[in-house]
Coordinates of C-alpha atoms in Angstrom, one line a residue:
M249 CA -14.1 -111.9 -47.2
G250 CA -10.5 -111.5 -46.1
T251 CA -9.9 -108.4 -48.2
H252 CA -13.1 -106.6 -47.2
A253 CA -12.4 -107.4 -43.6
A254 CA -8.9 -106.0 -43.9
R255 CA -10.2 -102.7 -45.3
D256 CA -12.7 -102.1 -42.5
P257 CA -10.1 -101.3 -39.8
R258 CA -8.6 -98.6 -42.0
R259 CA -11.9 -97.0 -42.7
A260 CA -12.7 -97.0 -39.0
Q261 CA -9.3 -95.3 -38.3
D262 CA -10.0 -92.7 -41.0
R263 CA -13.5 -92.0 -39.5
A264 CA -11.9 -91.7 -36.0
R265 CA -9.3 -89.3 -37.3
G266 CA -12.0 -87.2 -39.1
R267 CA -14.0 -86.9 -36.0
A268 CA -10.9 -85.9 -34.0
S269 CA -10.0 -83.3 -36.6
R270 CA -13.5 -81.8 -36.5
R271 CA -13.4 -81.6 -32.7
A272 CA -10.1 -79.8 -32.9
G273 CA -11.4 -77.4 -35.5
L274 CA -14.4 -76.6 -33.2
L275 CA -12.1 -75.9 -30.3
V276 CA -10.2 -73.4 -32.4
A277 CA -13.1 -71.9 -34.3
V278 CA -15.3 -71.2 -31.3
P279 CA -12.8 -69.0 -29.4
A280 CA -11.9 -67.3 -32.6
T281 CA -15.5 -66.6 -33.3
L282 CA -15.9 -65.1 -29.9
I283 CA -12.9 -62.9 -30.4
A284 CA -14.3 -61.7 -33.7
I285 CA -17.6 -60.9 -32.2
G286 CA -15.9 -59.0 -29.4
L287 CA -13.9 -56.9 -31.8
Y288 CA -16.6 -56.2 -34.4
G289 CA -19.8 -56.4 -32.5
S290 CA -19.0 -54.3 -29.4
N291 CA -20.4 -50.8 -28.9
V292 CA -17.4 -49.9 -26.7
L293 CA -14.5 -50.8 -28.9
T294 CA -14.5 -49.8 -32.6
P295 CA -11.6 -50.7 -34.9
V296 CA -10.2 -47.7 -36.8
S297 CA -7.5 -47.4 -39.3
S298 CA -4.4 -45.6 -38.3
G299 CA -3.6 -44.8 -41.8
T300 CA -0.2 -46.3 -41.5
G301 CA -0.7 -49.9 -40.2
P302 CA -1.7 -52.9 -42.2
E303 CA -5.3 -52.9 -43.5
V304 CA -7.6 -55.7 -42.5
P305 CA -9.3 -57.2 -45.6
E306 CA -13.1 -56.9 -45.7
A307 CA -15.2 -60.0 -45.8
A308 CA -16.9 -60.9 -49.0
P309 CA -20.6 -59.7 -49.2
G310 CA -22.9 -62.1 -47.5
V311 CA -20.1 -63.9 -45.7
S312 CA -19.6 -63.4 -41.9
P313 CA -16.1 -62.7 -40.6
T314 CA -15.9 -66.1 -39.1
Q315 CA -16.6 -67.7 -42.5
S316 CA -14.1 -65.6 -44.4
R317 CA -11.1 -66.4 -42.2
G318 CA -9.5 -69.3 -40.8
P319 CA -8.5 -69.7 -37.2
A320 CA -4.9 -68.7 -37.8
D321 CA -6.1 -65.5 -39.6
L322 CA -8.3 -64.5 -36.8
G323 CA -5.5 -65.0 -34.3
R324 CA -3.2 -62.7 -36.3
A325 CA -6.0 -60.2 -36.7
A326 CA -6.4 -60.0 -33.0
E327 CA -2.7 -59.4 -32.5
T328 CA -2.3 -56.8 -35.2
S329 CA -5.6 -55.0 -34.8
P330 CA -5.3 -51.2 -35.2
P331 CA -5.6 -48.7 -32.2
V332 CA -9.1 -48.2 -30.8
V333 CA -10.8 -45.1 -29.4
T334 CA -13.5 -44.7 -26.9
S335 CA -16.6 -42.6 -27.1
R336 CA -17.2 -40.0 -24.3
S337 CA -20.9 -40.5 -24.7
D338 CA -20.6 -44.1 -23.7
P339 CA -22.1 -44.8 -20.2
L340 CA -19.1 -46.9 -19.2
V341 CA -16.7 -44.1 -20.2
R342 CA -18.7 -41.5 -18.3
K343 CA -18.7 -43.8 -15.3
E344 CA -14.9 -44.1 -15.4
A345 CA -14.5 -40.3 -15.9
R346 CA -16.4 -39.6 -12.7
R347 CA -13.7 -41.3 -10.8
F348 CA -11.2 -38.5 -11.8
R349 CA -11.2 -34.8 -11.1
I350 CA -9.8 -32.4 -13.7
V351 CA -7.6 -29.8 -12.0
K352 CA -7.2 -26.5 -13.9
P353 CA -3.6 -25.1 -13.9
T354 CA -3.1 -22.2 -11.4
H355 CA -1.5 -19.1 -12.6
F356 CA 0.2 -17.2 -9.8
K357 CA 0.6 -13.5 -10.1
E358 CA 3.2 -11.4 -8.3
K359 CA 1.6 -9.5 -5.4
V360 CA 1.7 -5.8 -5.9
V361 CA 3.4 -4.0 -2.9
I362 CA 2.4 -0.4 -2.3
P363 CA 5.4 1.5 -0.8
A364 CA 4.8 3.2 2.6
G365 CA 3.5 6.7 2.3
F366 CA 2.0 6.4 -1.2
V367 CA -1.5 8.0 -1.5
R368 CA -4.5 6.7 -3.3
L369 CA -5.7 8.9 -6.2
P370 CA -8.3 8.6 -8.9
V371 CA -6.9 7.5 -12.3
G372 CA -6.2 10.5 -14.5
S373 CA -5.8 12.8 -11.4
K374 CA -4.1 15.7 -13.3
D375 CA -5.4 18.6 -11.2
A376 CA -3.1 20.7 -9.1
T377 CA -4.0 21.2 -5.4
S378 CA -4.7 24.9 -4.7
F379 CA -5.9 26.5 -1.5
T380 CA -5.2 29.4 1.0
V381 CA -3.4 28.9 4.3
A382 CA -3.2 31.4 7.1
S383 CA -1.4 31.9 10.4
F384 CA -3.0 34.0 13.2
N385 CA -2.3 34.7 16.8
V386 CA -5.9 35.4 17.9
L387 CA -4.9 36.9 21.3
G388 CA -6.1 34.8 24.1
A389 CA -9.5 35.6 25.7
S390 CA -7.8 35.7 29.2
H391 CA -5.7 38.7 28.0
T392 CA -8.8 40.9 27.3
S393 CA -11.1 40.1 30.2
G394 CA -11.1 40.7 34.0
G395 CA -8.6 43.6 33.9
G396 CA -6.1 41.8 31.7
D397 CA -3.2 43.6 30.0
K398 CA -5.3 44.0 26.8
A399 CA -8.6 45.2 28.5
R400 CA -9.1 47.8 25.7
F401 CA -9.9 44.8 23.3
A402 CA -13.3 43.2 22.9
S403 CA -14.0 39.9 24.4
G404 CA -12.6 36.7 23.0
A405 CA -16.0 35.6 21.7
A406 CA -16.7 38.9 20.0
R407 CA -13.2 38.9 18.4
M408 CA -13.6 35.3 17.3
R409 CA -16.7 36.3 15.3
T410 CA -14.6 38.8 13.4
T411 CA -11.9 36.2 12.9
V412 CA -14.3 33.8 11.3
G413 CA -15.5 36.6 9.0
L414 CA -11.9 37.2 7.9
F415 CA -11.4 33.5 7.2
R416 CA -14.4 33.7 4.9
Y417 CA -13.2 36.9 3.3
H418 CA -9.7 35.5 2.6
N419 CA -11.1 32.1 1.6
V420 CA -8.9 30.4 4.2
S421 CA -8.9 26.6 3.9
V422 CA -6.3 25.7 6.6
A423 CA -5.0 27.9 9.5
G424 CA -2.6 27.7 12.3
L425 CA -3.8 29.5 15.4
Q426 CA -1.9 30.6 18.5
E427 CA -3.4 31.8 21.9
F428 CA -6.6 30.0 20.9
Q429 CA -8.1 29.4 24.3
A430 CA -10.9 27.1 25.3
S431 CA -13.7 29.7 25.3
Q432 CA -12.6 30.9 21.9
L433 CA -12.7 27.3 20.6
A434 CA -16.3 27.0 21.9
S435 CA -17.2 30.3 20.0
F436 CA -15.4 29.0 16.9
H437 CA -17.5 25.8 16.9
G438 CA -20.7 27.7 17.4
L439 CA -19.9 30.1 14.6
T440 CA -18.8 27.5 12.0
G441 CA -21.5 24.9 12.8
G442 CA -19.0 22.0 12.8
S443 CA -17.8 22.7 9.3
W444 CA -14.2 23.0 10.4
G445 CA -11.9 20.3 11.9
V446 CA -9.7 21.2 14.9
Y447 CA -6.6 19.6 16.4
P448 CA -5.8 19.2 19.2
G449 CA -8.7 21.3 20.4
M450 CA -9.4 20.2 24.0
A451 CA -8.2 16.6 23.3
L452 CA -4.9 17.3 25.1
G453 CA -6.0 19.9 27.7
N454 CA -6.2 23.6 28.3
Q455 CA -2.6 24.5 27.4
P456 CA -2.3 22.5 24.1
V457 CA -5.6 23.9 22.7
Q458 CA -3.9 27.3 22.4
N459 CA -1.9 26.1 19.5
S460 CA -4.4 24.4 17.2
I461 CA -4.7 23.8 13.5
V462 CA -8.1 24.3 11.9
W463 CA -9.3 23.2 8.4
R464 CA -12.4 23.2 6.3
T465 CA -13.9 19.7 6.2
S466 CA -15.3 20.4 2.8
D467 CA -11.7 20.6 1.6
W468 CA -9.8 18.2 3.8
T469 CA -10.0 15.0 5.7
L470 CA -7.8 14.2 8.7
V471 CA -5.4 11.3 8.0
R472 CA -3.1 11.5 11.0
A473 CA -2.5 13.8 14.0
Q474 CA 0.3 14.1 16.5
S475 CA 1.8 16.5 18.9
T476 CA 5.5 17.3 19.8
P477 CA 6.6 19.0 23.0
I478 CA 8.3 22.3 22.2
P479 CA 10.2 24.5 24.7
Y480 CA 7.9 27.4 25.8
F481 CA 9.1 29.6 28.6
R482 CA 9.8 27.3 31.5
A483 CA 8.0 24.2 30.2
R484 CA 7.5 22.1 27.2
V485 CA 4.1 22.4 25.5
P486 CA 2.7 19.8 23.0
M487 CA 2.3 21.5 19.6
P488 CA 0.3 20.0 16.7
Q489 CA 1.1 18.4 13.4
V490 CA -1.6 17.0 11.2
L491 CA -1.6 15.1 7.9
L492 CA -4.5 16.2 5.8
R493 CA -5.8 14.7 2.5
N494 CA -7.4 17.1 0.0
V495 CA -10.9 15.8 -0.9
H496 CA -10.7 17.2 -4.4
T497 CA -7.3 15.8 -5.5
G498 CA -6.3 13.2 -2.9
R499 CA -3.1 15.2 -2.2
E500 CA -1.7 14.7 1.3
V501 CA 0.1 17.5 3.2
W502 CA 1.7 17.8 6.6
F503 CA 0.8 21.0 8.5
A504 CA 2.7 22.0 11.6
N505 CA 1.9 24.9 13.9
F506 CA 4.2 26.4 16.6
H507 CA 4.5 29.2 19.1
N508 CA 8.0 30.0 20.2
P509 CA 8.5 31.9 23.4
A510 CA 8.9 35.7 23.6
D511 CA 11.2 37.6 26.0
K512 CA 8.3 38.2 28.3
Y513 CA 10.0 36.7 31.4
G514 CA 13.6 37.5 30.3
A515 CA 15.8 36.5 27.4
A516 CA 14.4 33.4 25.7
Q517 CA 16.7 33.1 22.7
G518 CA 18.1 29.8 24.0
A519 CA 14.6 28.3 24.2
R520 CA 13.8 29.6 20.7
N521 CA 17.0 28.0 19.4
A522 CA 16.0 24.7 21.0
A523 CA 12.5 25.0 19.7
T524 CA 13.7 25.7 16.1
A525 CA 16.0 22.7 16.1
I526 CA 13.0 20.4 17.0
E527 CA 10.8 22.0 14.4
A528 CA 13.4 21.6 11.7
S529 CA 13.9 18.0 12.7
L530 CA 10.1 17.3 12.3
V531 CA 10.1 18.9 8.8
R532 CA 13.1 16.7 7.7
G533 CA 11.3 13.6 8.9
F534 CA 8.1 14.5 6.9
V535 CA 10.1 15.3 3.8
A536 CA 12.0 12.0 4.1
S537 CA 8.7 10.2 4.0
G538 CA 7.9 12.0 0.8
Y539 CA 5.3 14.6 1.9
P540 CA 5.0 18.3 1.3
V541 CA 5.1 20.3 4.5
I542 CA 3.6 23.7 5.5
V543 CA 4.7 25.4 8.8
T544 CA 2.7 28.2 10.5
G545 CA 3.3 30.0 13.7
D546 CA 4.2 32.9 15.9
M547 CA 7.9 32.5 16.2
N548 CA 8.5 35.8 18.1
E549 CA 11.5 36.3 15.8
R550 CA 12.0 37.8 12.4
E551 CA 15.0 37.3 10.0
S552 CA 17.1 35.3 12.4
F553 CA 14.5 32.6 12.8
F554 CA 14.2 32.0 9.1
C555 CA 18.0 31.9 8.6
R556 CA 18.3 29.4 11.4
I557 CA 15.5 27.0 10.3
S558 CA 16.2 27.2 6.6
A559 CA 19.8 26.1 7.3
A560 CA 18.4 22.9 9.0
A561 CA 15.4 22.1 6.8
P562 CA 14.4 22.7 3.1
L563 CA 12.0 25.6 3.8
H564 CA 11.2 28.9 2.1
G565 CA 8.9 31.6 3.2
A566 CA 5.5 32.6 1.7
N567 CA 6.7 36.2 2.1
G568 CA 9.5 35.6 -0.4
A569 CA 12.3 34.6 2.1
Y570 CA 14.6 31.9 0.6
R571 CA 18.0 30.4 1.1
S572 CA 20.8 30.4 -1.5
G573 CA 23.7 28.2 -0.5
S574 CA 25.0 29.4 2.8
S575 CA 23.1 32.7 2.6
C576 CA 19.5 33.4 3.5
R577 CA 17.5 36.1 1.8
N578 CA 14.5 37.7 3.6
A579 CA 11.6 39.8 2.4
G580 CA 11.7 43.6 2.8
R581 CA 9.0 43.4 5.5
T582 CA 9.0 40.5 7.9
A583 CA 6.7 40.0 10.9
V584 CA 7.2 37.6 13.8
D585 CA 4.4 35.4 12.3
W586 CA 5.4 33.0 9.6
I587 CA 4.2 30.7 6.8
L588 CA 6.9 28.3 5.4
G589 CA 6.8 25.5 2.9
T590 CA 9.1 22.8 1.6
T591 CA 10.4 22.8 -2.0
S592 CA 7.3 21.4 -3.7
V593 CA 5.1 24.1 -2.2
Q594 CA 4.5 27.1 -4.4
F595 CA 3.3 30.2 -2.7
S596 CA 1.5 33.1 -4.2
N597 CA -0.5 36.3 -3.2
Y598 CA 1.1 36.5 0.2
A599 CA -0.8 39.2 2.3
L600 CA -0.3 40.7 5.7
D601 CA -3.7 41.9 6.9
E602 CA -3.1 45.0 9.1
S603 CA -6.8 45.4 9.9
T604 CA -6.6 42.8 12.7
V605 CA -4.5 45.2 14.7
S606 CA -6.2 48.4 13.6
R607 CA -9.6 47.0 14.5
R608 CA -8.3 45.5 17.8
I609 CA -9.1 42.0 16.8
S610 CA -5.6 41.0 17.9
D611 CA -2.2 42.4 18.7
H612 CA -0.9 40.4 15.7
Y613 CA -1.4 40.6 12.0
M614 CA -3.2 37.8 10.2
I615 CA -1.0 36.5 7.4
R616 CA -2.2 34.4 4.5
S617 CA -0.9 33.0 1.2
G618 CA -2.1 31.0 -1.7
V619 CA -0.6 27.5 -2.1
T620 CA -0.2 25.3 -5.2
L621 CA 1.0 21.7 -5.3
A622 CA 1.7 20.1 -8.7
P623 CA -0.5 17.1 -9.7
A624 CA 0.6 14.0 -7.9
G625 CA -0.9 11.7 -10.7
N626 CA 1.9 12.9 -13.1
D627 CA 4.5 11.1 -11.2
K628 CA 6.0 8.1 -13.1
A629 CA 6.4 6.2 -9.9
C630 CA 2.6 5.8 -9.6
I631 CA 1.4 2.2 -9.3
P632 CA -2.1 0.9 -10.5
A633 CA -4.3 -0.1 -7.6
P634 CA -4.2 -3.9 -7.5
K635 CA -8.0 -4.4 -7.1
D636 CA -9.5 -1.3 -8.5
K637 CA -8.7 0.1 -12.0
A638 CA -10.2 3.4 -11.2
F639 CA -7.4 4.4 -8.8
I640 CA -3.6 4.6 -8.6
W641 CA -1.1 4.9 -5.8
C642 CA 1.3 7.7 -6.0
P643 CA 4.1 9.3 -3.9
P644 CA 2.6 12.1 -1.8
G645 CA 5.2 14.6 -3.1
G646 CA 8.2 16.3 -1.5

């Protein structure tokens, strides 16, 4: 009895320790099982092999992960598990992605700056600009009516009809006119049906209209217009300058038209000298801006005028007059009416039409000349248009 009774306490203690051990095992096994389920059973996190880290041994067939490993193994597996990746198709991933905005990198391009004075031309503009320019003192209508000093001439309206016919005959594209009075302007508009542009016309009044520039609108568009006061007898009269763009080639050209005073009321050489200085200054300004320039006018002076203005501005005459160093060379026959151009202007087929005097259209000859300007699109300084690949911007020429 005593021996059996003595063994019972030990057995009771063993059973108690067993129960405590099983409880401890459950406390470890349950969390480990939950961790394993989270790692292997989730649709969000999927273990992958990095190819370089330690491999996790697979469970034996028919054995769950919790059965194949002990608690300690599961703890180490959780600590050393390989990297995980997420699936973009997962709803949770898409939800998180909506919280962020993807910003594309911005590429800044240097802004193209078009230099002042450049002209817009079609790409491949290789055509030269060719046309005919004329200068003509049409003889004011007031001189041939009401007992004027030229009463033997026809009326201004009748003579303007013949003048327009001569423009067509000579294929004139631009002309500088002097003594072009208001009634003659009205006749000109009626005869040409608005197919010619005029500046200043009547825009500046009765006196300035007498020195107007006219051009065919089928050949040219007006870009800019201005007037400059020039000494004329006892006053200063605004005289015109226009920047015209050729509609066929895009070439832009400055045209200036002047009428310097005659000695009608006494010696006017001082006024002509002052006028020439202003005219030369205008030409230099246009050339400095990169434009070709053509000057027309009744200068009431022959060789001396050309020698004076060519010394102050880079001009040569359509009649063949030119400057060589300090010397000027004039044509064999020089009228008081002139057509001049800067260095990029090529003249050809200069003609002095004597019929205007013989037919009493005017007391001046009409002079005209062909003009050629080299293609502007050949200039290496041309710049592609920033927003239109069909065009380029080029210097207007000198």
